[in-house]
Coordinates of C-alpha atoms in Angstrom, one line a residue:
M1 CA 109.4 87.4 128.2
E2 CA 107.9 84.5 130.3
P3 CA 106.6 81.7 128.5
A4 CA 103.3 80.0 127.8
D5 CA 101.2 77.8 130.0
I6 CA 97.7 76.6 128.6
G7 CA 95.7 74.2 130.9
V8 CA 96.6 72.1 133.3
K9 CA 96.9 68.1 131.8
D10 CA 100.1 66.5 133.0
A11 CA 101.9 63.4 132.1
D12 CA 105.2 61.5 132.3
K13 CA 106.9 59.3 129.6
H14 CA 108.2 55.9 129.6
D15 CA 112.3 55.7 128.7
D16 CA 110.1 54.8 124.5
G17 CA 108.1 57.3 124.7
T18 CA 104.8 55.9 125.3
L19 CA 102.0 56.9 128.4
T20 CA 100.4 53.7 128.8
G21 CA 98.6 52.1 132.1
E22 CA 98.5 55.1 135.0
D23 CA 100.2 57.4 132.6
A24 CA 97.7 57.4 130.3
A25 CA 95.5 57.1 132.7
G26 CA 97.2 60.6 133.9
A27 CA 96.7 62.5 130.6
G28 CA 93.3 62.4 131.6
P29 CA 90.6 61.0 129.0
G30 CA 90.7 64.6 127.0
A31 CA 94.5 64.2 125.9
P32 CA 94.0 63.9 122.1
T33 CA 96.0 62.3 119.6
L34 CA 98.8 63.8 117.6
G35 CA 97.2 63.2 114.7
Q36 CA 94.4 65.0 116.5
V37 CA 96.2 67.6 117.1
L38 CA 97.6 68.2 113.4
L39 CA 93.9 68.6 113.0
A40 CA 94.1 71.7 114.8
V41 CA 97.0 73.3 113.6
E42 CA 95.8 72.6 110.3
E43 CA 93.4 74.6 111.0
L44 CA 94.8 76.8 111.9
W45 CA 97.6 77.6 110.0
P46 CA 96.9 75.6 106.5
E47 CA 99.8 74.1 105.0
S48 CA 98.7 75.8 101.1
L49 CA 100.0 78.4 102.6
A50 CA 103.5 78.0 103.0
E51 CA 105.2 78.8 100.5
N52 CA 106.4 76.5 97.3
W53 CA 109.7 76.1 98.3
D54 CA 108.8 75.6 102.0
E55 CA 108.7 72.3 104.1
V56 CA 106.1 72.6 106.5
G57 CA 104.3 69.6 108.5
L58 CA 105.2 66.7 111.1
V59 CA 108.7 66.0 110.7
A60 CA 109.3 63.1 113.4
G61 CA 106.4 61.4 115.6
H62 CA 103.9 58.5 115.4
P63 CA 99.8 60.7 114.5
S64 CA 98.1 57.7 117.2
A65 CA 100.4 58.6 120.3
P66 CA 98.6 60.9 122.6
V67 CA 100.1 64.4 123.5
A68 CA 99.6 66.0 127.2
K69 CA 102.1 67.9 126.2
V70 CA 103.3 70.2 123.3
M71 CA 106.0 72.9 123.7
F72 CA 106.7 75.7 121.2
A73 CA 109.9 77.3 119.8
V74 CA 111.1 79.6 116.8
D75 CA 114.2 77.3 116.1
P76 CA 114.5 73.1 116.7
T77 CA 117.9 73.6 117.8
L78 CA 120.3 71.1 119.9
T79 CA 119.2 72.8 123.0
V80 CA 115.5 73.8 122.2
I81 CA 115.1 69.8 121.8
E82 CA 116.4 69.0 125.3
E83 CA 114.2 71.9 126.6
A84 CA 111.6 69.8 124.9
I85 CA 112.9 66.8 126.5
E86 CA 113.6 67.3 130.3
W87 CA 109.6 69.2 130.6
G88 CA 107.8 65.3 129.2
A89 CA 106.3 67.6 125.7
E90 CA 105.2 65.0 123.6
L91 CA 105.4 67.4 120.5
L92 CA 107.8 70.3 119.8
I93 CA 106.1 72.5 117.1
T94 CA 108.3 74.9 115.9
H95 CA 108.4 78.3 113.7
H96 CA 112.0 76.9 111.9
P97 CA 111.7 73.9 109.6
L98 CA 114.8 71.2 111.1
L99 CA 115.3 69.7 107.8
L100 CA 114.4 72.8 105.2
K101 CA 117.1 70.7 102.1
G102 CA 117.4 67.6 101.7
V103 CA 119.5 64.9 103.2
T104 CA 120.2 61.7 102.8
S105 CA 121.7 60.5 106.5
V106 CA 120.6 61.1 109.2
A107 CA 123.5 59.5 112.0
A108 CA 124.0 61.4 115.1
T109 CA 127.4 62.2 113.8
T110 CA 125.7 65.9 112.1
A111 CA 124.0 68.6 114.7
K112 CA 120.4 67.5 113.0
G113 CA 121.1 63.4 113.4
Q114 CA 121.7 64.2 116.3
A115 CA 118.5 66.3 116.8
I116 CA 116.5 63.1 114.5
H117 CA 117.6 60.9 117.2
R118 CA 117.0 62.6 120.3
L119 CA 113.9 63.1 118.9
I120 CA 112.7 59.7 118.2
E121 CA 114.3 58.4 120.9
S122 CA 112.2 60.6 123.6
G123 CA 108.7 59.7 121.8
T124 CA 109.3 63.8 120.8
A125 CA 107.3 64.7 118.0
L126 CA 108.4 67.6 115.8
L127 CA 106.2 70.4 114.1
T128 CA 107.1 72.8 112.0
V129 CA 104.7 75.3 110.9
H130 CA 106.6 78.6 109.0
T131 CA 105.9 80.3 106.0
N132 CA 101.6 78.8 106.2
G133 CA 102.4 80.7 110.4
D134 CA 103.8 83.6 108.7
S135 CA 100.8 83.7 106.2
A136 CA 98.2 82.8 108.2
V137 CA 95.6 85.0 110.0
G138 CA 96.7 86.1 113.5
G139 CA 100.3 85.1 112.2
V140 CA 103.6 86.3 112.8
S141 CA 103.2 89.6 111.3
D142 CA 100.0 90.1 112.3
V143 CA 100.9 89.3 115.4
L144 CA 104.4 91.9 114.8
A145 CA 101.6 94.6 114.0
D146 CA 99.2 94.6 116.9
A147 CA 102.0 95.0 119.3
L148 CA 103.0 97.4 117.1
G149 CA 99.9 99.4 117.2
L150 CA 98.9 98.9 113.8
E151 CA 95.7 99.4 112.0
G152 CA 93.9 98.5 109.4
V153 CA 96.3 96.0 108.3
V154 CA 96.6 94.6 105.1
P155 CA 99.1 91.6 103.2
L156 CA 101.7 93.1 102.4
T157 CA 101.4 90.5 99.4
A158 CA 98.5 87.8 98.9
A159 CA 98.6 84.0 99.5
A160 CA 98.2 82.1 96.0
N161 CA 96.2 80.1 98.1
G162 CA 94.5 81.5 101.4
L163 CA 92.4 84.9 101.8
P164 CA 92.3 88.4 100.8
E165 CA 93.3 89.1 104.4
E166 CA 96.0 86.3 104.4
G167 CA 99.2 86.5 102.8
I168 CA 103.7 87.2 103.9
G169 CA 103.9 90.9 105.1
R170 CA 102.0 93.4 106.5
V171 CA 101.1 96.8 106.0
G172 CA 98.6 99.2 108.6
D173 CA 98.9 102.7 110.0
L174 CA 99.4 104.3 113.2
A175 CA 96.6 105.7 115.8
D176 CA 98.9 109.2 114.8
V177 CA 102.0 110.6 113.8
M178 CA 105.3 109.6 115.2
S179 CA 109.4 110.4 114.3
L180 CA 111.1 107.5 113.5
G181 CA 113.1 107.6 116.7
D182 CA 109.9 107.1 119.5
F183 CA 108.9 104.8 116.6
A184 CA 112.3 102.8 116.6
A185 CA 112.2 102.6 120.9
R186 CA 109.0 101.4 120.0
V187 CA 109.8 98.4 118.0
F188 CA 113.3 98.2 120.2
G189 CA 110.1 97.7 123.3
I190 CA 108.1 95.4 122.2
L191 CA 111.4 92.9 121.5
P192 CA 113.2 89.8 123.2
S193 CA 116.3 91.0 124.0
V194 CA 118.6 90.3 121.7
A195 CA 122.9 90.9 121.5
G196 CA 121.9 92.7 117.8
G197 CA 119.3 95.7 119.2
V198 CA 117.3 96.8 116.6
R199 CA 119.5 98.8 114.0
V200 CA 117.5 102.2 112.5
S201 CA 118.0 104.2 108.8
G202 CA 116.6 107.2 108.8
D203 CA 116.1 110.8 109.9
K204 CA 115.5 110.4 113.5
D205 CA 113.8 113.2 113.6
G206 CA 111.4 111.9 110.2
L207 CA 107.2 111.7 111.0
V208 CA 106.4 108.0 110.5
R209 CA 102.8 106.4 110.7
R210 CA 102.2 104.6 107.5
I211 CA 104.5 101.2 108.6
A212 CA 105.5 97.4 106.4
V213 CA 106.2 94.9 108.7
C214 CA 107.8 91.3 108.1
G215 CA 108.3 88.4 110.8
G216 CA 112.0 87.1 109.6
A217 CA 113.3 87.9 106.4
G218 CA 112.3 90.4 104.2
D219 CA 114.4 91.7 101.6
S220 CA 112.3 90.5 98.5
L221 CA 109.0 92.5 99.7
F222 CA 110.8 96.7 99.1
S223 CA 108.6 96.7 95.4
E224 CA 105.8 95.6 97.8
V225 CA 106.9 98.0 100.8
R226 CA 107.0 100.9 98.1
A227 CA 103.6 100.1 96.2
N228 CA 101.6 100.7 99.5
N229 CA 103.6 103.7 100.2
A230 CA 105.1 102.9 103.8
D231 CA 106.8 105.5 106.1
V232 CA 108.8 102.3 107.4
Y233 CA 109.6 99.0 106.7
V234 CA 110.3 96.7 110.1
T235 CA 112.5 93.6 108.9
A236 CA 115.1 91.5 110.0
D237 CA 118.1 90.2 107.9
L238 CA 118.7 93.0 106.4
R239 CA 122.1 92.4 104.4
H240 CA 124.5 95.5 102.7
H241 CA 123.1 95.3 99.0
P242 CA 119.3 95.3 99.2
A243 CA 118.9 97.8 102.2
S244 CA 121.5 100.8 100.4
E245 CA 119.9 99.6 97.5
A246 CA 115.8 100.7 99.0
R247 CA 117.8 103.6 100.6
E248 CA 119.3 104.6 96.7
A249 CA 115.6 104.1 95.8
A250 CA 113.6 106.0 98.9
V251 CA 111.3 109.3 98.2
N252 CA 112.1 111.4 99.8
G253 CA 114.0 109.2 102.4
R254 CA 111.5 106.9 102.7
P255 CA 110.5 104.6 103.5
Y256 CA 113.1 104.6 106.2
L257 CA 114.3 100.9 107.3
I258 CA 114.4 99.0 110.8
D259 CA 116.1 96.1 111.3
V260 CA 115.3 93.5 114.2
S261 CA 117.1 90.3 115.3
H262 CA 115.2 87.7 112.9
F263 CA 114.7 85.2 116.0
A264 CA 113.5 87.7 118.4
S265 CA 110.3 89.1 115.5
E266 CA 109.8 85.9 115.3
W267 CA 109.1 84.8 119.4
L268 CA 106.8 87.2 119.4
W269 CA 104.2 84.5 117.4
L270 CA 104.9 82.0 119.8
P271 CA 102.5 83.1 123.3
A272 CA 99.4 84.2 120.8
A273 CA 100.1 80.7 119.1
A274 CA 99.9 78.6 121.4
S275 CA 97.2 80.6 123.2
A276 CA 95.6 80.0 119.5
L277 CA 95.7 76.5 119.9
G278 CA 95.1 75.2 123.2
N279 CA 91.3 77.0 122.6
V280 CA 91.1 75.2 119.5
L281 CA 92.3 71.9 121.3
A282 CA 89.8 73.2 124.6
D283 CA 86.9 73.4 121.8
Q284 CA 87.5 70.7 120.9
G285 CA 87.3 69.0 124.9
H286 CA 91.1 67.9 124.5
D287 CA 93.0 69.0 127.6
V288 CA 97.1 69.4 126.7
E289 CA 99.0 72.0 128.5
I290 CA 101.5 74.1 125.9
Q291 CA 104.0 76.5 127.2
V292 CA 106.6 78.6 124.8
S293 CA 110.2 77.3 125.0
T294 CA 112.3 79.7 127.6
T295 CA 115.6 79.1 124.8
N296 CA 117.3 82.1 123.1
S297 CA 117.5 80.6 120.0
D298 CA 119.1 84.4 118.1
P299 CA 123.2 83.1 117.2
W300 CA 124.9 86.8 118.9
D301 CA 126.1 86.4 122.1
F302 CA 127.0 89.7 122.3
I303 CA 128.0 93.4 120.0
L304 CA 130.9 96.2 119.7
T305 CA 129.2 99.3 118.8
P306 CA 131.8 102.7 118.2
G307 CA 131.0 105.3 121.0

């Protein structure tokens, strides 16, 4: 997959991360502040859509700082942060939070502390768009459903504070009936290549049409998948016991299960998100260059299989 580039403006940062003098002028009169970018992000992925356990929003950065370059990524790993800094991004937007659980220190003696130090010292802001990016229209599962060719798509579970079309997961129908084997091949074909590949549970020749999807870990939604009469459920991080229990509870073998990489299932959203943000900022008269990280942050490097 190639990174997405939007816009034409570029700017160099001083050591303290600020843009002044000729550099600020180079960013162009249409370069927004971080605060203005945050307003555009809120328009697309409202924080009110985030699950109550989640931590989304601005992690590091000054709202008055100018932003000429934005990078999107799945994970705020040190490698991703260094990529963003090297490219000159003033803002890194990641799907996964850096600080999901409470901390009492951000000393650079830990990986998370190092991440915070690198961000602040380089003048690079960090913003998290997590379950609000899952739930919103055009979010993670919408993009996955669209890539698989689903029609008549609706949420698997409605958002508590959103529109009827917002919520976690999606379910819809294929234009034509397919075998599970052929559909699994379609899933494999749309995702970035990762070591874990795609795992399938079910009759390879079984026919499927109604498809449920949830980007990221979705093993909490089996009841909703069954209630929507899905023939197959595509999600990530399926653990042994939930998957085994789902198979035991299956009716006529359904729903079949397709387990994909957490990273890969959510990476698909990044180019769409970059394009959406670029369009909103352009409509507001701002010039920003937006790029998708090229770092594969899937944690697995290789896999051994029988045969």
